[in-house]
Amino acid sequence: MTDFTMEKGADGVAVITWDVKAKSMNVLTRAAYALVDQLVEDALADPSVKGIVLTSGKETFAGGMDLNTLATISAEAGDDPAQALFDFTMGGHQILRKLERAGMDPKTNKGGKPVAVAITGTCAGIGTEIALACHRRFMADNPKAKIGLPEILVGLFPGGGGTTRYSRMVGAMAAAPVLLEGKMLDPKAAKAAGLIDEVVAPDQLLVRAREWVLSATDAEIVKPWDQKGWKMPGGAPYHPAGFMTFVGASAMINGKTKGVYPAAKALLSAVYEGALVDFDTALRIEARWFTHILMHPSSSAMIRSLFLNKEALEKGANRPALPAEQVTKLGVIGAGMMGAGIAYVSANAGIEVVLIDATLEAAERGRAHAEGLLDKGMKRGKVSPEKKTQVLDRILATTDYAALAGCDLIVEAVFEDVAVKAEVTRKVLAAVGPDCIFATNTSTLPIGELAKASDRPEQFIGIHFFSPVDKMALVEIIRGAKTGDRAVAKALDYVRQIRKTPIVVQDARFFYANRCILPYVNEGIRMVAEGVSPALIENAAKLMGMPLGPLQLIDETSIDLGVKIARATKAAMGDDYPDDAVDAVVFWMAEQGRLGRKAKAGFYAYDDAGKRIGLWDGLAAKYPLAAAQPDLTQVQHRLMFVQTLEAVRALEQGVLTDIREGDVGAILGWGFAPWSGGPFSWFDMLGAPYAAARCDELAAEHGPRFACPALLREMADKGQSFYGRFGVKPQAA
Ligand code: NAD
């Protein structure tokens, strides 16, 4: 174990360097924590050492805790994982407390050894928590580097002392953006926020840290909370100002999270309760809440989907074992909303792009879209003028198919029409080399059908982006019946190049994401027709953690698109079509010209600037409210089960082959209740027997769309869970 090494200098400064050789970023494991403890102990005991500088051997400082470590601790703990996690957390507190007290006399606070941290670059999670325990923090002046505590974003909160230390440093209110929102700050902003003390030129980083260590006085290394008479900045809970802060924070958290994210509440509780007691007791309180969160099914599901499995998919968990396929020249056909976005994200990732449309004007409009996004980035200081030029120079807007020569991947994003797509496919194939992979961005047309236009169907695949392309992280890769492994590998490598998250699904109606999201929207509309209050429908969805209620969602995507999809689906399904009750509402809305947000009129009313001002009150004239309204849980279960049952059916039918993809894809693709970890994680929380029984009740009350899939029934009978039956075990760290 050489994750940390120590070098004692002739000047009396011991430099401890963090450098995990096998990884591009330092992450902390159990063994490494023990090692740093031993090194600190050694440095404190050695009379020739005057102080310590902690730094990193890499350009970045640290990525955080290896989350597999936490999963492994709990998996290995037998019947008492909570105790094992609590003990591990308290062990960490002791190590950092030792560093912070640095051998000083407990009574006089004198005689300790100064500890500085020299933060070379990006620093997150436990890396930041270790830095907060040091006496002074220096960070290299690199505007691209970020420091922060993003744990809340994966369903945790900083449990390595960061919550207690940072809230005591700056006060609960000022700590909120870093602790509660997980904001990562560049060095200057981090200094303003009190996360670090000095921003230093990179080549002066170690020099400055050493100088400080050698000159620091006893008083400079005592933390405020270890001094007599310390008071919480901004006020502790029973102080008038503190009282206001905590009441406000509690309201804000509940407003933002709708009460479904336990980590945010636990974080606030740790700060609130910790502020009432001494520092060491506060750390113990933090450890208890942290353990509570680690044991909470929502947090473990969020970590599993949003961190471990998302990363595994991005690294190619389901990639065929073939040589790497970097894309060097991409052809994008159709420079509309999707094509322009695809061209932009690809050029941004360094890929040469040929952007083709039927007219030069349309192609150039697509390129101008990329320019608009770059300009926005420049306004926010994220894009330099050079970067803008470089990215735009990579996009050639043209009508000339000959420019596609040398392309190794094509993404077609022309109108959703089989004949138009077939014609374009033939023109492309005449212009590109024999190895080029052809992908279509269709949202509804079967890949197998579109592949008929190609004489190389094994090189034909679906790469389905979500709108807006520059923001949405998920890409669905669709394997047609004849699609070969090389096409899948290439598509996965391309998605990795553009830094998005892929799932690979089989060719079936609406693939995966749209297959689940359409029933969600439809269920909301069906309830409108039944006379359920639209406010109840929308709030029920939000209180389950869905980012948008079903009525807002169709307003956003447009009601005429809903009409188009309904007509096409009905034509394809014939007598089996189940959604006439939904169509009655949607078609009527379209007839009224209420086409959604773009028309400033839909299920919601909008002001002249297009801002939503409330649910449209005209709806009640056509669909009066029923005298008896369903209870909240019933509405929530209808909205959740229609989505999750589609996910189960997709798995049962082999459209999905990996539940990890089902869960990650749901959260990233349509914002499925992130607190739940995804549809399969949610069903695991409910338990298969309860879920199956609920299906029976819902099916009896509302129809066969809620019928329990055979797979779920079997799992209920056998007492199985999805992750127990189909999951991949965490790897030991
Ligand atoms: P769009 O209408 O904005 O753009 C289509 C573009 O294709 C237009 O610029 C049009 O001029 C061009 N075009 C049409 N026929 C052409 C031809 N023969 N040769 C060259 N260019 C041609 O549509 P969009 O929303 O960007 O959708 C494009 C594709 O992406 C469709 O297949 C759609 O189903 C799919 N898709 C759309 C979304 C979405 O949210 N809009 C999401 C995922 C996938």
GROMACS .gro file of C-alpha atoms in nm, residues 174-402:
model
  229
  174ALA     CA    1  -2.342   3.032   0.436
  175ALA     CA    2  -2.261   2.660   0.429
  176ALA     CA    3  -2.585   2.571   0.248
  177PRO     CA    4  -2.467   2.606  -0.116
  178VAL     CA    5  -2.171   2.375  -0.052
  179LEU     CA    6  -2.334   2.126   0.185
  180LEU     CA    7  -2.695   2.120   0.070
  181GLU     CA    8  -2.659   2.184  -0.300
  182GLY     CA    9  -2.323   2.012  -0.345
  183LYS     CA   10  -2.182   2.312  -0.536
  184MET     CA   11  -1.822   2.271  -0.651
  185LEU     CA   12  -1.628   2.599  -0.650
  186ASP     CA   13  -1.324   2.723  -0.839
  187PRO     CA   14  -1.032   2.836  -0.621
  188LYS     CA   15  -1.135   3.202  -0.606
  189ALA     CA   16  -1.496   3.125  -0.523
  190ALA     CA   17  -1.377   2.864  -0.270
  191LYS     CA   18  -1.167   3.125  -0.097
  192ALA     CA   19  -1.463   3.364  -0.083
  193ALA     CA   20  -1.674   3.080   0.061
  194GLY     CA   21  -1.411   3.009   0.328
  195LEU     CA   22  -1.339   2.657   0.202
  196ILE     CA   23  -0.973   2.744   0.144
  197ASP     CA   24  -0.742   3.016   0.280
  198GLU     CA   25  -0.506   3.105  -0.005
  199VAL     CA   26  -0.495   3.071  -0.384
  200VAL     CA   27  -0.133   3.027  -0.493
  201ALA     CA   28   0.048   3.001  -0.828
  202PRO     CA   29   0.088   2.627  -0.895
  203ASP     CA   30   0.469   2.637  -0.881
  204GLN     CA   31   0.456   2.816  -0.547
  205LEU     CA   32   0.206   2.583  -0.386
  206LEU     CA   33   0.443   2.364  -0.188
  207VAL     CA   34   0.682   2.651  -0.119
  208ARG     CA   35   0.404   2.861   0.037
  209ALA     CA   36   0.263   2.571   0.237
  210ARG     CA   37   0.609   2.488   0.375
  211GLU     CA   38   0.676   2.851   0.464
  212TRP     CA   39   0.350   2.873   0.651
  213VAL     CA   40   0.413   2.551   0.843
  214LEU     CA   41   0.752   2.680   0.955
  215SER     CA   42   0.618   3.017   1.065
  216ALA     CA   43   0.278   2.929   1.216
  217THR     CA   44   0.226   3.012   1.582
  218ASP     CA   45   0.045   2.806   1.843
  219ALA     CA   46  -0.255   3.037   1.822
  220GLU     CA   47  -0.280   3.002   1.445
  221ILE     CA   48  -0.332   2.627   1.459
  222VAL     CA   49  -0.611   2.611   1.714
  223LYS     CA   50  -0.949   2.569   1.548
  224PRO     CA   51  -1.214   2.819   1.663
  225TRP     CA   52  -1.430   2.543   1.812
  226ASP     CA   53  -1.141   2.430   2.030
  227GLN     CA   54  -1.111   2.776   2.181
  228LYS     CA   55  -1.293   2.897   2.489
  229GLY     CA   56  -1.610   3.095   2.430
  230TRP     CA   57  -1.657   2.978   2.070
  231LYS     CA   58  -1.995   3.062   1.921
  232MET     CA   59  -2.153   2.925   1.602
  233PRO     CA   60  -2.130   3.188   1.327
  234GLY     CA   61  -2.477   3.308   1.230
  235GLY     CA   62  -2.612   3.178   1.560
  236ALA     CA   63  -2.685   2.838   1.712
  237PRO     CA   64  -3.047   2.714   1.697
  238TYR     CA   65  -3.163   2.890   2.016
  239HIS     CA   66  -3.011   3.223   1.920
  240PRO     CA   67  -3.268   3.454   1.753
  241ALA     CA   68  -3.075   3.474   1.423
  242GLY     CA   69  -2.989   3.105   1.431
  243PHE     CA   70  -3.351   3.019   1.497
  244MET     CA   71  -3.456   3.202   1.181
  245THR     CA   72  -3.184   3.027   0.981
  246PHE     CA   73  -3.285   2.680   1.086
  247VAL     CA   74  -3.659   2.738   1.043
  248GLY     CA   75  -3.592   2.882   0.696
  249ALA     CA   76  -3.353   2.602   0.602
  250SER     CA   77  -3.599   2.337   0.709
  251ALA     CA   78  -3.874   2.495   0.498
  252MET     CA   79  -3.638   2.534   0.204
  253ILE     CA   80  -3.527   2.170   0.217
  254ASN     CA   81  -3.881   2.040   0.233
  255GLY     CA   82  -3.986   2.272  -0.047
  256LYS     CA   83  -3.700   2.160  -0.271
  257THR     CA   84  -3.692   1.792  -0.191
  258LYS     CA   85  -4.065   1.741  -0.123
  259GLY     CA   86  -3.948   1.536   0.170
  260VAL     CA   87  -3.823   1.246  -0.043
  261TYR     CA   88  -3.446   1.294  -0.008
  262PRO     CA   89  -3.351   1.170   0.339
  263ALA     CA   90  -2.988   1.287   0.312
  264ALA     CA   91  -3.083   1.655   0.300
  265LYS     CA   92  -3.290   1.623   0.617
  266ALA     CA   93  -3.021   1.422   0.791
  267LEU     CA   94  -2.761   1.682   0.700
  268LEU     CA   95  -2.969   1.960   0.849
  269SER     CA   96  -3.034   1.752   1.161
  270ALA     CA   97  -2.662   1.689   1.202
  271VAL     CA   98  -2.588   2.061   1.175
  272TYR     CA   99  -2.875   2.160   1.405
  273GLU     CA  100  -2.809   1.903   1.677
  274GLY     CA  101  -2.433   1.940   1.643
  275ALA     CA  102  -2.453   2.315   1.694
  276LEU     CA  103  -2.598   2.257   2.043
  277VAL     CA  104  -2.305   2.053   2.176
  278ASP     CA  105  -1.924   2.046   2.188
  279PHE     CA  106  -1.725   1.958   1.877
  280ASP     CA  107  -1.648   1.593   1.955
  281THR     CA  108  -2.009   1.520   2.043
  282ALA     CA  109  -2.112   1.696   1.722
  283LEU     CA  110  -1.887   1.460   1.524
  284ARG     CA  111  -2.054   1.167   1.695
  285ILE     CA  112  -2.394   1.305   1.602
  286GLU     CA  113  -2.276   1.352   1.244
  287ALA     CA  114  -2.156   0.989   1.240
  288ARG     CA  115  -2.493   0.866   1.366
  289TRP     CA  116  -2.686   1.056   1.097
  290PHE     CA  117  -2.434   0.947   0.836
  291THR     CA  118  -2.483   0.583   0.936
  292HIS     CA  119  -2.859   0.635   0.927
  293ILE     CA  120  -2.824   0.760   0.570
  294LEU     CA  121  -2.587   0.484   0.462
  295MET     CA  122  -2.842   0.234   0.593
  296HIS     CA  123  -3.136   0.410   0.428
  297PRO     CA  124  -3.266   0.220   0.123
  298SER     CA  125  -3.295   0.545  -0.072
  299SER     CA  126  -2.932   0.639  -0.019
  300SER     CA  127  -2.795   0.298  -0.101
  301ALA     CA  128  -3.013   0.284  -0.412
  302MET     CA  129  -2.900   0.633  -0.518
  303ILE     CA  130  -2.534   0.548  -0.468
  304ARG     CA  131  -2.581   0.225  -0.656
  305SER     CA  132  -2.753   0.384  -0.957
  306LEU     CA  133  -2.614   0.735  -0.972
  307PHE     CA  134  -2.257   0.653  -0.887
  308LEU     CA  135  -2.150   0.290  -0.906
  309ASN     CA  136  -2.368   0.165  -1.190
  310LYS     CA  137  -2.366   0.487  -1.389
  311GLU     CA  138  -1.987   0.473  -1.384
  312ALA     CA  139  -1.982   0.104  -1.472
  313LEU     CA  140  -2.205   0.168  -1.775
  314GLU     CA  141  -1.993   0.464  -1.883
  315LYS     CA  142  -1.683   0.247  -1.863
  316GLY     CA  143  -1.842  -0.007  -2.094
  317ALA     CA  144  -1.993  -0.271  -1.862
  318ASN     CA  145  -2.201  -0.399  -2.153
  319ARG     CA  146  -1.955  -0.333  -2.434
  320PRO     CA  147  -1.869  -0.626  -2.662
  321ALA     CA  148  -1.503  -0.721  -2.616
  322LEU     CA  149  -1.369  -0.569  -2.937
  323PRO     CA  150  -1.085  -0.323  -3.004
  324ALA     CA  151  -1.147   0.044  -2.916
  325GLU     CA  152  -1.337   0.244  -3.180
  326GLN     CA  153  -1.262   0.616  -3.151
  327VAL     CA  154  -1.473   0.837  -3.375
  328THR     CA  155  -1.257   1.080  -3.571
  329LYS     CA  156  -1.499   1.214  -3.829
  330LEU     CA  157  -1.874   1.219  -3.774
  331GLY     CA  158  -2.145   1.286  -4.028
  332VAL     CA  159  -2.472   1.429  -3.893
  333ILE     CA  160  -2.760   1.429  -4.138
  334GLY     CA  161  -3.042   1.669  -4.057
  335ALA     CA  162  -2.946   1.992  -3.886
  336GLY     CA  163  -3.272   2.044  -3.697
  337MET     CA  164  -3.316   2.055  -3.323
  338MET     CA  165  -3.153   1.716  -3.262
  339GLY     CA  166  -2.892   1.714  -3.541
  340ALA     CA  167  -2.761   2.056  -3.441
  341GLY     CA  168  -2.731   1.946  -3.078
  342ILE     CA  169  -2.553   1.624  -3.176
  343ALA     CA  170  -2.310   1.820  -3.395
  344TYR     CA  171  -2.239   2.056  -3.107
  345VAL     CA  172  -2.169   1.795  -2.837
  346SER     CA  173  -1.950   1.597  -3.076
  347ALA     CA  174  -1.743   1.896  -3.193
  348ASN     CA  175  -1.712   1.998  -2.832
  349ALA     CA  176  -1.555   1.659  -2.760
  350GLY     CA  177  -1.295   1.716  -3.034
  351ILE     CA  178  -1.463   1.524  -3.318
  352GLU     CA  179  -1.468   1.661  -3.677
  353VAL     CA  180  -1.831   1.698  -3.785
  354VAL     CA  181  -1.991   1.724  -4.128
  355LEU     CA  182  -2.342   1.862  -4.075
  356ILE     CA  183  -2.573   1.804  -4.372
  357ASP     CA  184  -2.924   1.930  -4.439
  358ALA     CA  185  -3.141   1.959  -4.749
  359THR     CA  186  -3.053   2.326  -4.792
  360LEU     CA  187  -2.736   2.514  -4.703
  361GLU     CA  188  -2.946   2.759  -4.507
  362ALA     CA  189  -3.081   2.481  -4.283
  363ALA     CA  190  -2.733   2.331  -4.236
  364GLU     CA  191  -2.595   2.669  -4.140
  365ARG     CA  192  -2.882   2.725  -3.899
  366GLY     CA  193  -2.774   2.404  -3.728
  367ARG     CA  194  -2.418   2.530  -3.700
  368ALA     CA  195  -2.546   2.863  -3.569
  369HIS     CA  196  -2.722   2.668  -3.293
  370ALA     CA  197  -2.382   2.541  -3.179
  371GLU     CA  198  -2.250   2.896  -3.196
  372GLY     CA  199  -2.538   3.013  -2.977
  373LEU     CA  200  -2.456   2.751  -2.714
  374LEU     CA  201  -2.088   2.848  -2.721
  375ASP     CA  202  -2.181   3.215  -2.682
  376LYS     CA  203  -2.390   3.128  -2.379
  377GLY     CA  204  -2.090   2.942  -2.236
  378MET     CA  205  -1.870   3.247  -2.301
  379LYS     CA  206  -2.114   3.473  -2.118
  380ARG     CA  207  -2.091   3.245  -1.818
  381GLY     CA  208  -1.712   3.244  -1.841
  382LYS     CA  209  -1.703   2.871  -1.918
  383VAL     CA  210  -1.586   2.896  -2.281
  384SER     CA  211  -1.288   3.095  -2.404
  385PRO     CA  212  -1.294   3.273  -2.744
  386GLU     CA  213  -1.025   3.029  -2.866
  387LYS     CA  214  -1.233   2.731  -2.760
  388LYS     CA  215  -1.536   2.873  -2.940
  389THR     CA  216  -1.337   2.909  -3.262
  390GLN     CA  217  -1.189   2.561  -3.230
  391VAL     CA  218  -1.527   2.395  -3.176
  392LEU     CA  219  -1.699   2.586  -3.456
  393ASP     CA  220  -1.411   2.515  -3.694
  394ARG     CA  221  -1.478   2.146  -3.644
  395ILE     CA  222  -1.834   2.175  -3.783
  396LEU     CA  223  -1.868   2.189  -4.160
  397ALA     CA  224  -2.222   2.284  -4.262
  398THR     CA  225  -2.300   2.167  -4.615
  399THR     CA  226  -2.547   1.998  -4.848
  400ASP     CA  227  -2.276   1.800  -5.023
  401TYR     CA  228  -2.274   1.428  -4.937
  402ALA     CA  229  -1.924   1.396  -5.087
   0.00000   0.00000   0.00000
